[in-house]
PDB file of C-alpha atoms in Angstrom:
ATOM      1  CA  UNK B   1       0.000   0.000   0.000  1.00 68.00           C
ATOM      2  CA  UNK B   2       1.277   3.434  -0.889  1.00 81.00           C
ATOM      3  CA  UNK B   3       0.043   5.157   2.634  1.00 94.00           C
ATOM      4  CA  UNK B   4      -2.282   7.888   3.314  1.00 97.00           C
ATOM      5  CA  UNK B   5      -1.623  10.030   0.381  1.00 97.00           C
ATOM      6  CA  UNK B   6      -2.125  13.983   0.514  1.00 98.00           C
ATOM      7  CA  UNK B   7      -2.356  16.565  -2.402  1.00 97.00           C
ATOM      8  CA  UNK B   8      -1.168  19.197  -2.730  1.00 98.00           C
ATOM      9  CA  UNK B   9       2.301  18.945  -0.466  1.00 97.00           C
ATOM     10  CA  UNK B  10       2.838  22.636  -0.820  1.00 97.00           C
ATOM     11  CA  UNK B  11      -0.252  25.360  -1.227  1.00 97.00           C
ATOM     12  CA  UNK B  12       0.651  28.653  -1.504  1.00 98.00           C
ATOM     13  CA  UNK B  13      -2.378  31.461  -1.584  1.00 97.00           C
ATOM     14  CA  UNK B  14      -3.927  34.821  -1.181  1.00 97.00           C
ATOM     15  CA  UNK B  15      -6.456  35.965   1.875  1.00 97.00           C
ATOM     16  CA  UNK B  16      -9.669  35.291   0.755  1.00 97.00           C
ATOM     17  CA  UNK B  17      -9.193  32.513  -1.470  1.00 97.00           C
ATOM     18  CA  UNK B  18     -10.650  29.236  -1.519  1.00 98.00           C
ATOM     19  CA  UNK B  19      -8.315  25.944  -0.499  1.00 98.00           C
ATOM     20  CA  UNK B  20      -9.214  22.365  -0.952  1.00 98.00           C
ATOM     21  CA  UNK B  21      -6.887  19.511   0.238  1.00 98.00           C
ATOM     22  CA  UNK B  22      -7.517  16.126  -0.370  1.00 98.00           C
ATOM     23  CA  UNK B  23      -6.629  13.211   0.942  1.00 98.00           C
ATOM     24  CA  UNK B  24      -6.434   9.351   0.276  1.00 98.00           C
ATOM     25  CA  UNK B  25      -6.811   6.817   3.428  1.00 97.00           C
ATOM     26  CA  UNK B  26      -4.867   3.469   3.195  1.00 96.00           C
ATOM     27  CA  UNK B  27      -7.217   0.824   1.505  1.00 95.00           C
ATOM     28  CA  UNK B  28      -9.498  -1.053   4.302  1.00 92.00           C
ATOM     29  CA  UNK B  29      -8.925   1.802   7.264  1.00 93.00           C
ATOM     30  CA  UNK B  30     -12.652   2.960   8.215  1.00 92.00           C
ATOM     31  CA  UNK B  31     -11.675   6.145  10.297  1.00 93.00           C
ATOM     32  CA  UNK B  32     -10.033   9.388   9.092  1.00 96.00           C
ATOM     33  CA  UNK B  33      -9.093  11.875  10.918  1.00 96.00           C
ATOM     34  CA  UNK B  34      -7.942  16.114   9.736  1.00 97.00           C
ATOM     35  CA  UNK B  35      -5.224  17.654  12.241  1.00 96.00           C
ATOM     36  CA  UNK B  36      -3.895  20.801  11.826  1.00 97.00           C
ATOM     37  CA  UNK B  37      -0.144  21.561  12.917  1.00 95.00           C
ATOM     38  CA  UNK B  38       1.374  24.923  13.954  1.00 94.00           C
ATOM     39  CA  UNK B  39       4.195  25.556  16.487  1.00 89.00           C
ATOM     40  CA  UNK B  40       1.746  27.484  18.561  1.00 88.00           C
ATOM     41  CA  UNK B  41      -0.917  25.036  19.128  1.00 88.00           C
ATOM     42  CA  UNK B  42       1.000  21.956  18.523  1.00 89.00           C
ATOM     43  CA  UNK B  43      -1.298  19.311  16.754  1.00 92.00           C
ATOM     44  CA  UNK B  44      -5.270  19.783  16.413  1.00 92.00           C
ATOM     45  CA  UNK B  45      -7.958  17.201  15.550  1.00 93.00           C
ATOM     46  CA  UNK B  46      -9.863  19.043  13.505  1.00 96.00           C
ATOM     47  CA  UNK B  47     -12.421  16.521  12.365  1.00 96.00           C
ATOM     48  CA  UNK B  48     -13.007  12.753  12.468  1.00 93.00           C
ATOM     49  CA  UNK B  49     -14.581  10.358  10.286  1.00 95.00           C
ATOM     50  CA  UNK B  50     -15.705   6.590  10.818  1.00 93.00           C
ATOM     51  CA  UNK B  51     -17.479   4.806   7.846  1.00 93.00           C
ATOM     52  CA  UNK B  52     -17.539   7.906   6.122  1.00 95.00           C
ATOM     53  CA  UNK B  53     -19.845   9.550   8.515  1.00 95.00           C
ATOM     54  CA  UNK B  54     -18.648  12.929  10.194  1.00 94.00           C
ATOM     55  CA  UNK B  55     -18.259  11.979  13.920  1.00 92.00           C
ATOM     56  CA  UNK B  56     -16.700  14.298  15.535  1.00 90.00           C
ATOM     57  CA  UNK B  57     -15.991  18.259  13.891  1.00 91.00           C
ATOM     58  CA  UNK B  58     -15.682  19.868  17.252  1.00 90.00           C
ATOM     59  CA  UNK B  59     -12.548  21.217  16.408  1.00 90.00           C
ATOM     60  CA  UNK B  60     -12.908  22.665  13.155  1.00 94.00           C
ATOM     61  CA  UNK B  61     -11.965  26.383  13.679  1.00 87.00           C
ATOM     62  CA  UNK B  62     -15.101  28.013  12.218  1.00 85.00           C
ATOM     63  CA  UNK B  63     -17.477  28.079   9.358  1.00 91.00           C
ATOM     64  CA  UNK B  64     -14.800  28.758   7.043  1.00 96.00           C
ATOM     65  CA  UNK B  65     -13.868  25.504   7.581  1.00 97.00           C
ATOM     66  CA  UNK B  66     -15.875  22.332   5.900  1.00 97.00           C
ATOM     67  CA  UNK B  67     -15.020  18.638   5.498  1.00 98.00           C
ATOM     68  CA  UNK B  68     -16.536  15.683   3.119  1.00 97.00           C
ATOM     69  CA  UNK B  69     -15.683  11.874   2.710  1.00 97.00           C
ATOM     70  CA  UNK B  70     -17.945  10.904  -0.119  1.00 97.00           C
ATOM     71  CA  UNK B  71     -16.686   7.446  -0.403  1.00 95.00           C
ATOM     72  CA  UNK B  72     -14.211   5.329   1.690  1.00 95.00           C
ATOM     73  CA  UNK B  73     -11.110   5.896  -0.206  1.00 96.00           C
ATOM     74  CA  UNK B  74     -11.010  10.460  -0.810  1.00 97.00           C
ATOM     75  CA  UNK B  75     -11.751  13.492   1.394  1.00 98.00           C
ATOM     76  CA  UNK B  76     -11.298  16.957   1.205  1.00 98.00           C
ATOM     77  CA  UNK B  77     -10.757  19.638   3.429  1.00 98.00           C
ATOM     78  CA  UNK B  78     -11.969  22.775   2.357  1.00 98.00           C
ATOM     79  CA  UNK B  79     -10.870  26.421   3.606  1.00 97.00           C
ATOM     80  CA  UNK B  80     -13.327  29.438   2.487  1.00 97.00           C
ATOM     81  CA  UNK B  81     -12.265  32.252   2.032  1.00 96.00           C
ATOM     82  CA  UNK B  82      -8.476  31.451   3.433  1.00 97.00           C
ATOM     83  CA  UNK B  83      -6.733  33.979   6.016  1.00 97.00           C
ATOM     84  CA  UNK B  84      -3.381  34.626   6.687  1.00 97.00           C
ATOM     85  CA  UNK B  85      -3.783  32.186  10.360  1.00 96.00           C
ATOM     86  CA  UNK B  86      -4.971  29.380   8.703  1.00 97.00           C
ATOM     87  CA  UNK B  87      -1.388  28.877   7.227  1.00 97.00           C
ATOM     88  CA  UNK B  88      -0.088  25.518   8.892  1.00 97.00           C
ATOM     89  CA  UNK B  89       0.604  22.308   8.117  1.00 98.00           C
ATOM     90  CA  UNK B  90      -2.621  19.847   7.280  1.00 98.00           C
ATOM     91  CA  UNK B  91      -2.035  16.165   7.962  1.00 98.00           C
ATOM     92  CA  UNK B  92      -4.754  13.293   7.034  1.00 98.00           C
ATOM     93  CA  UNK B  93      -4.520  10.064   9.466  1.00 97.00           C
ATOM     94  CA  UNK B  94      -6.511   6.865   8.836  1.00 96.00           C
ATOM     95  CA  UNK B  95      -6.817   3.773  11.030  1.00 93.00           C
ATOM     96  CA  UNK B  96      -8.597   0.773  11.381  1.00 88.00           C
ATOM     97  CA  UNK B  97     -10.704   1.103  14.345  1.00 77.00           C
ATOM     98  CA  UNK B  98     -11.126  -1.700  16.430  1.00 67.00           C
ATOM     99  CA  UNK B  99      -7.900  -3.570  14.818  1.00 57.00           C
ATOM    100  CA  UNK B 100      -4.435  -2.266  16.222  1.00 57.00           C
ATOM    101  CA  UNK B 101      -6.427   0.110  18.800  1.00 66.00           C
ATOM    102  CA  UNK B 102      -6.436   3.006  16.651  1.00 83.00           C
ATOM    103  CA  UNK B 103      -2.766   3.287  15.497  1.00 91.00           C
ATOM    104  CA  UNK B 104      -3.191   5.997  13.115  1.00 94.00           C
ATOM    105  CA  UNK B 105      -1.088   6.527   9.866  1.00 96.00           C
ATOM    106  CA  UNK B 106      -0.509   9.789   9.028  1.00 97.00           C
ATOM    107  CA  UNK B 107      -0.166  11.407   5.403  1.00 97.00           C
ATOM    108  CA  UNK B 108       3.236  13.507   4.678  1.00 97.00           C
ATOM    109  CA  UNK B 109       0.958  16.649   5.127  1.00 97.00           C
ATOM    110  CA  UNK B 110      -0.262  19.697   2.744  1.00 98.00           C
ATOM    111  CA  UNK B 111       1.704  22.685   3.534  1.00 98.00           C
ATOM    112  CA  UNK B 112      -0.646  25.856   3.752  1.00 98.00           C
ATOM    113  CA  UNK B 113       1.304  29.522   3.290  1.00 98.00           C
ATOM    114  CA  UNK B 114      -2.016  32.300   2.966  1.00 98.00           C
ATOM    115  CA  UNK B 115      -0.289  35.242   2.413  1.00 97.00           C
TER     116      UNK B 115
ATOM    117  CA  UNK D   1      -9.510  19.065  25.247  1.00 28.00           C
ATOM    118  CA  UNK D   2      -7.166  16.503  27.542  1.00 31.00           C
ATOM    119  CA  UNK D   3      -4.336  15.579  25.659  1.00 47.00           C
ATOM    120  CA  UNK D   4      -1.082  13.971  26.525  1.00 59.00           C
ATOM    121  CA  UNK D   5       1.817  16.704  26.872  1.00 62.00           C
ATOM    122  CA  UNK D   6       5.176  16.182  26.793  1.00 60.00           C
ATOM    123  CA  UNK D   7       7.739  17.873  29.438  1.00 57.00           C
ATOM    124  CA  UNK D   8       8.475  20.834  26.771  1.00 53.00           C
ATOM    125  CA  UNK D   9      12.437  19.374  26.256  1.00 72.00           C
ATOM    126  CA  UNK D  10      14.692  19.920  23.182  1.00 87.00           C
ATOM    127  CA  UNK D  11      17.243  17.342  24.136  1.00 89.00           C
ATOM    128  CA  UNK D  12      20.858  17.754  22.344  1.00 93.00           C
ATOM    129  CA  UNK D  13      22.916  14.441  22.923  1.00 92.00           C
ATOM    130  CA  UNK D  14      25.659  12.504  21.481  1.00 95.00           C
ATOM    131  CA  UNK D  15      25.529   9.436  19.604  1.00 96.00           C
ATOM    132  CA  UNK D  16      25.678   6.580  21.350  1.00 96.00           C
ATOM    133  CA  UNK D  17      23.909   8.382  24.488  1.00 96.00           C
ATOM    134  CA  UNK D  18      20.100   7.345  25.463  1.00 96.00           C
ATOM    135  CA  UNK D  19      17.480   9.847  25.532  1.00 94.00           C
ATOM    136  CA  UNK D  20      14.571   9.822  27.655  1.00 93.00           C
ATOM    137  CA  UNK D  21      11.362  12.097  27.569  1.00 91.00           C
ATOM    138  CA  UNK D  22       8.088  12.507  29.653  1.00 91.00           C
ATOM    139  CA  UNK D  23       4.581  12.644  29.087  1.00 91.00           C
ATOM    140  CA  UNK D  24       1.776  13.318  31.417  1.00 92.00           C
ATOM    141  CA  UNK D  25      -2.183  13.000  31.058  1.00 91.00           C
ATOM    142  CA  UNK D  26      -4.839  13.970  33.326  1.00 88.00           C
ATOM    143  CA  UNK D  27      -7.501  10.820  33.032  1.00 87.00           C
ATOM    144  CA  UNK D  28      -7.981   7.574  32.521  1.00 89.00           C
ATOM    145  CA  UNK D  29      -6.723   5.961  29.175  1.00 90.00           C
ATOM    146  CA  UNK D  30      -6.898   2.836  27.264  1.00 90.00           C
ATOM    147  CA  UNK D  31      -3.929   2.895  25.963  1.00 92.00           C
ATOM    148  CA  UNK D  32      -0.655   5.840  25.199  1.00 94.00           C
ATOM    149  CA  UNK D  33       1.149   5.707  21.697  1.00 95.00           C
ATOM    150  CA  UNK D  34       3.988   7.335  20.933  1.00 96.00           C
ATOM    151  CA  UNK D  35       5.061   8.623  17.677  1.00 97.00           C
ATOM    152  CA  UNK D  36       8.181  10.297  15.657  1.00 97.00           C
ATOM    153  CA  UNK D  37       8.299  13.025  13.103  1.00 97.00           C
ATOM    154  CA  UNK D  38      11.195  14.075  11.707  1.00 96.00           C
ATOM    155  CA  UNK D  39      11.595  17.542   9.737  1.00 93.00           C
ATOM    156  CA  UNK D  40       8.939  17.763   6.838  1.00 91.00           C
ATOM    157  CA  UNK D  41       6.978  14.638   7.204  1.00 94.00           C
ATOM    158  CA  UNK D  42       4.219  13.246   8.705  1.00 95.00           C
ATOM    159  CA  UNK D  43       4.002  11.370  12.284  1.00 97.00           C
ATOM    160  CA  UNK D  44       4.874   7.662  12.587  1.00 97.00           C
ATOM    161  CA  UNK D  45       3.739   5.668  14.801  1.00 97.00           C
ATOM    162  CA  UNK D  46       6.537   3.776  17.362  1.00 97.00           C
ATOM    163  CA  UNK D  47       5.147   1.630  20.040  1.00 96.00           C
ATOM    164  CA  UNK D  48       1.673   1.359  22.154  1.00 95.00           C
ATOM    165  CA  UNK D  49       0.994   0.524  25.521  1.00 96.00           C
ATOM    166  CA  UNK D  50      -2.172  -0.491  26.956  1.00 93.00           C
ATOM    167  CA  UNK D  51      -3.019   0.707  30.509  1.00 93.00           C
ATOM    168  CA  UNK D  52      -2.797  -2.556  31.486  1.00 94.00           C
ATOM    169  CA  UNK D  53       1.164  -2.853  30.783  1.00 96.00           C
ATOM    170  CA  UNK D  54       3.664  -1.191  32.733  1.00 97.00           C
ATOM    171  CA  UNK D  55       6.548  -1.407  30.443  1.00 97.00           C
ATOM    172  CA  UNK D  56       7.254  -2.079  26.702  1.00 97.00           C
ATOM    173  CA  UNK D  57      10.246  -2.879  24.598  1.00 96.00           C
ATOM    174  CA  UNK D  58      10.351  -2.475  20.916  1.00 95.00           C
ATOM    175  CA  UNK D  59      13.953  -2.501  19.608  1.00 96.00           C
ATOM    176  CA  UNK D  60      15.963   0.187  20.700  1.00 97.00           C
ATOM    177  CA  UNK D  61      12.902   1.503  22.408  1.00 97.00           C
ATOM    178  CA  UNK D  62      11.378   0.920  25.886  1.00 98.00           C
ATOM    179  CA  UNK D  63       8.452   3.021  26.800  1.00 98.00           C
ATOM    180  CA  UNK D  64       6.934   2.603  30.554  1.00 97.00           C
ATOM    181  CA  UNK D  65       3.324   3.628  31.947  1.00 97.00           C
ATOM    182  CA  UNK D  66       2.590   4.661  35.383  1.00 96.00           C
ATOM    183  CA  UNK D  67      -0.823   5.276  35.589  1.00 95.00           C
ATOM    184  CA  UNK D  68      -0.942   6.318  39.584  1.00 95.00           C
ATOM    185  CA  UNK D  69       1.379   9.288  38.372  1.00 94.00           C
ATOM    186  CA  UNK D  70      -0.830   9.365  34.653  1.00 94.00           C
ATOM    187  CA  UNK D  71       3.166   9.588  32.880  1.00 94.00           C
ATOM    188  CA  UNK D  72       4.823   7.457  30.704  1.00 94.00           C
ATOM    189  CA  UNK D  73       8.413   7.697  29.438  1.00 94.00           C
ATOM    190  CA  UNK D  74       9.678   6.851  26.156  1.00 95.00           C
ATOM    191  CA  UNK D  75      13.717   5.695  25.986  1.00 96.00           C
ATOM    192  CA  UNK D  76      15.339   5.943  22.905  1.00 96.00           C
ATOM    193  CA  UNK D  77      19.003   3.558  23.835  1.00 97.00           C
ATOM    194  CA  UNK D  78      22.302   3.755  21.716  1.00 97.00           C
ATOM    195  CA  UNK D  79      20.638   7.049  19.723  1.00 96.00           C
ATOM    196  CA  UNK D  80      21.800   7.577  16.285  1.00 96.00           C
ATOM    197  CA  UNK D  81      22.329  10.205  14.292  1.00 96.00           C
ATOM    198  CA  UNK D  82      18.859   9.052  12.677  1.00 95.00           C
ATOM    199  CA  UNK D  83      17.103   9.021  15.449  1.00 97.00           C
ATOM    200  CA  UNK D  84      17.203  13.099  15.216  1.00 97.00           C
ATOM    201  CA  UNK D  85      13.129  13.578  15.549  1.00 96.00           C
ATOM    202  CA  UNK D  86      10.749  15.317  17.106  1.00 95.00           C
ATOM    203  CA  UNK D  87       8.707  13.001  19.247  1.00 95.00           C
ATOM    204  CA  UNK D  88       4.807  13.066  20.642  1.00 94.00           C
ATOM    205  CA  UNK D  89       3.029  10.771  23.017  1.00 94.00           C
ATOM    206  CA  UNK D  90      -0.750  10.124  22.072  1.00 94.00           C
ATOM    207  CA  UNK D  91      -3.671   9.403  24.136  1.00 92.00           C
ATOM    208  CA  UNK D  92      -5.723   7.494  23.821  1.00 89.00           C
ATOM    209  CA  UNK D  93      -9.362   7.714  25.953  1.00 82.00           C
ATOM    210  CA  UNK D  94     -11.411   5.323  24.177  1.00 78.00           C
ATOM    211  CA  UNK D  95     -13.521   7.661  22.138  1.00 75.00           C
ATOM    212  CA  UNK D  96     -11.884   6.496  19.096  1.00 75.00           C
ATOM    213  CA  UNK D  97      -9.515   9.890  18.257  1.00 80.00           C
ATOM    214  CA  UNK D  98      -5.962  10.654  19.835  1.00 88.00           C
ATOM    215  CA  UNK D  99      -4.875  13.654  21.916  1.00 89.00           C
ATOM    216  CA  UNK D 100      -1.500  14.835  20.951  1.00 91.00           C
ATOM    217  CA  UNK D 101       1.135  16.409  23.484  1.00 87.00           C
ATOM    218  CA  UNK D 102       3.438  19.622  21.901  1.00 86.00           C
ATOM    219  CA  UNK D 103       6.289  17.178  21.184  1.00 90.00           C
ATOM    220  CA  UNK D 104       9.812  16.694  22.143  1.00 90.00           C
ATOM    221  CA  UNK D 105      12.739  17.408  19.829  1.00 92.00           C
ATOM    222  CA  UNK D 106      15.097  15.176  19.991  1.00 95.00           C
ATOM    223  CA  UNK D 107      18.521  16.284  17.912  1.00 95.00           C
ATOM    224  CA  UNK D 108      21.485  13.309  17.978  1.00 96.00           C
ATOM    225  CA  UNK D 109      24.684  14.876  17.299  1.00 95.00           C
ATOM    226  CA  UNK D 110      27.224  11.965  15.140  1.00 92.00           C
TER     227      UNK D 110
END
């Protein structure tokens, strides 16, 4: 398997434009989770996924912020309009729940710059 | 939200040298993971302990869980230049998503 794949690595961008990462879970992991990682705030769960179903989007930052899994193998994260503080590093993490007790794999990330 | 955090170290040691780092959570957990990044890529998981164990050994790794004190150590033996990482204990408290501590950064000088 060829990991949790992420698109685009690097995304640079003016304020007030619209963002959409995606991301690709490892084949026959049923939870997927969105963090967020800046050196201020460390690493934030953002939103969580099981079976495709939002579970958990407590920590999405705002309305600006949305999330979709339309099938079991893509999601997107989608920024609207983008602002200079959303600029961080976006990682996608799948696991299989109930298997290894929720070892997560992580993505290499999407590098956000809003300028 | 509870998450695990990490006494806020940036260790500088030689090769050859063990490093050791802390993490601390404030309830009950089903089990503490710990992971290593290194510069420009995404987390990897290490080694898991259940709250159950007390101490685990994977390789050059041995991670131990005290769950009077709600800390855990991770010890990294015979470091290598390689081993140059930041790493983050996870928690785990059965609600199916991980908590994340700050991170330790870990820099192994050859």
């Amino acid at each position: 398997d060829a990991g949790v794949i992420q698109s685009p690595r690097h995304e640079v961008t003016e304020m007030g434009q619209e963002v959409t990462l995606r991301c690709k879970p490892i084949s026959g992991h049923n939870s997927l989770f969105w963090y967020r990682q800046t050196m201020m705030r460390g690493l934030e769960l953002l939103i969580y996924f099981n079976n495709n179903v939002p579970i958990d989007d407590s920590g999405m930052p705002e309305d600006r912020f949305s999330a979709k899994m339309p099938n079991a193998s893509f999601s997107t994260l989608k920024i609207q309009p983008s602002e200079p503080r959303d600029s961080a590093v976006y990682f996608c993490a799948s696991s299989r729940t109930g298997w290894e007790a929720n070892v997560l794999t992580f993505g290499a990330g999407s590098r956000l710059t809003v300028l | 939200s509870q998450q695990g955090e990490e006494d806020p170290q940036a260790l500088s040691i030689q090769e050859g040298e063990n490093a050791t780092m802390n993490c601390s959570y404030k309830t009950s957990i089903n089990n503490l993971q710990w992971y290593r990044q290194n510069s420009g890529r995404g987390l990897v998981h290490l080694i898991l302990i259940r709250s159950n164990e007390r101490e685990k050994h994977s390789g050059r790794l041995r991670v131990t869980l005290d769950t009077s004190k709600k800390s855990s150590s991770l010890l990294i033996t015979a470091s290598r230049a390689a081993d140059t990482a930041s790493y983050f204990c996870a928690t785990d408290y059965g609600n199916n998503r991980l908590a994340f501590g700050k991170g330790n950064q870990v820099v192994v000088i050859p």
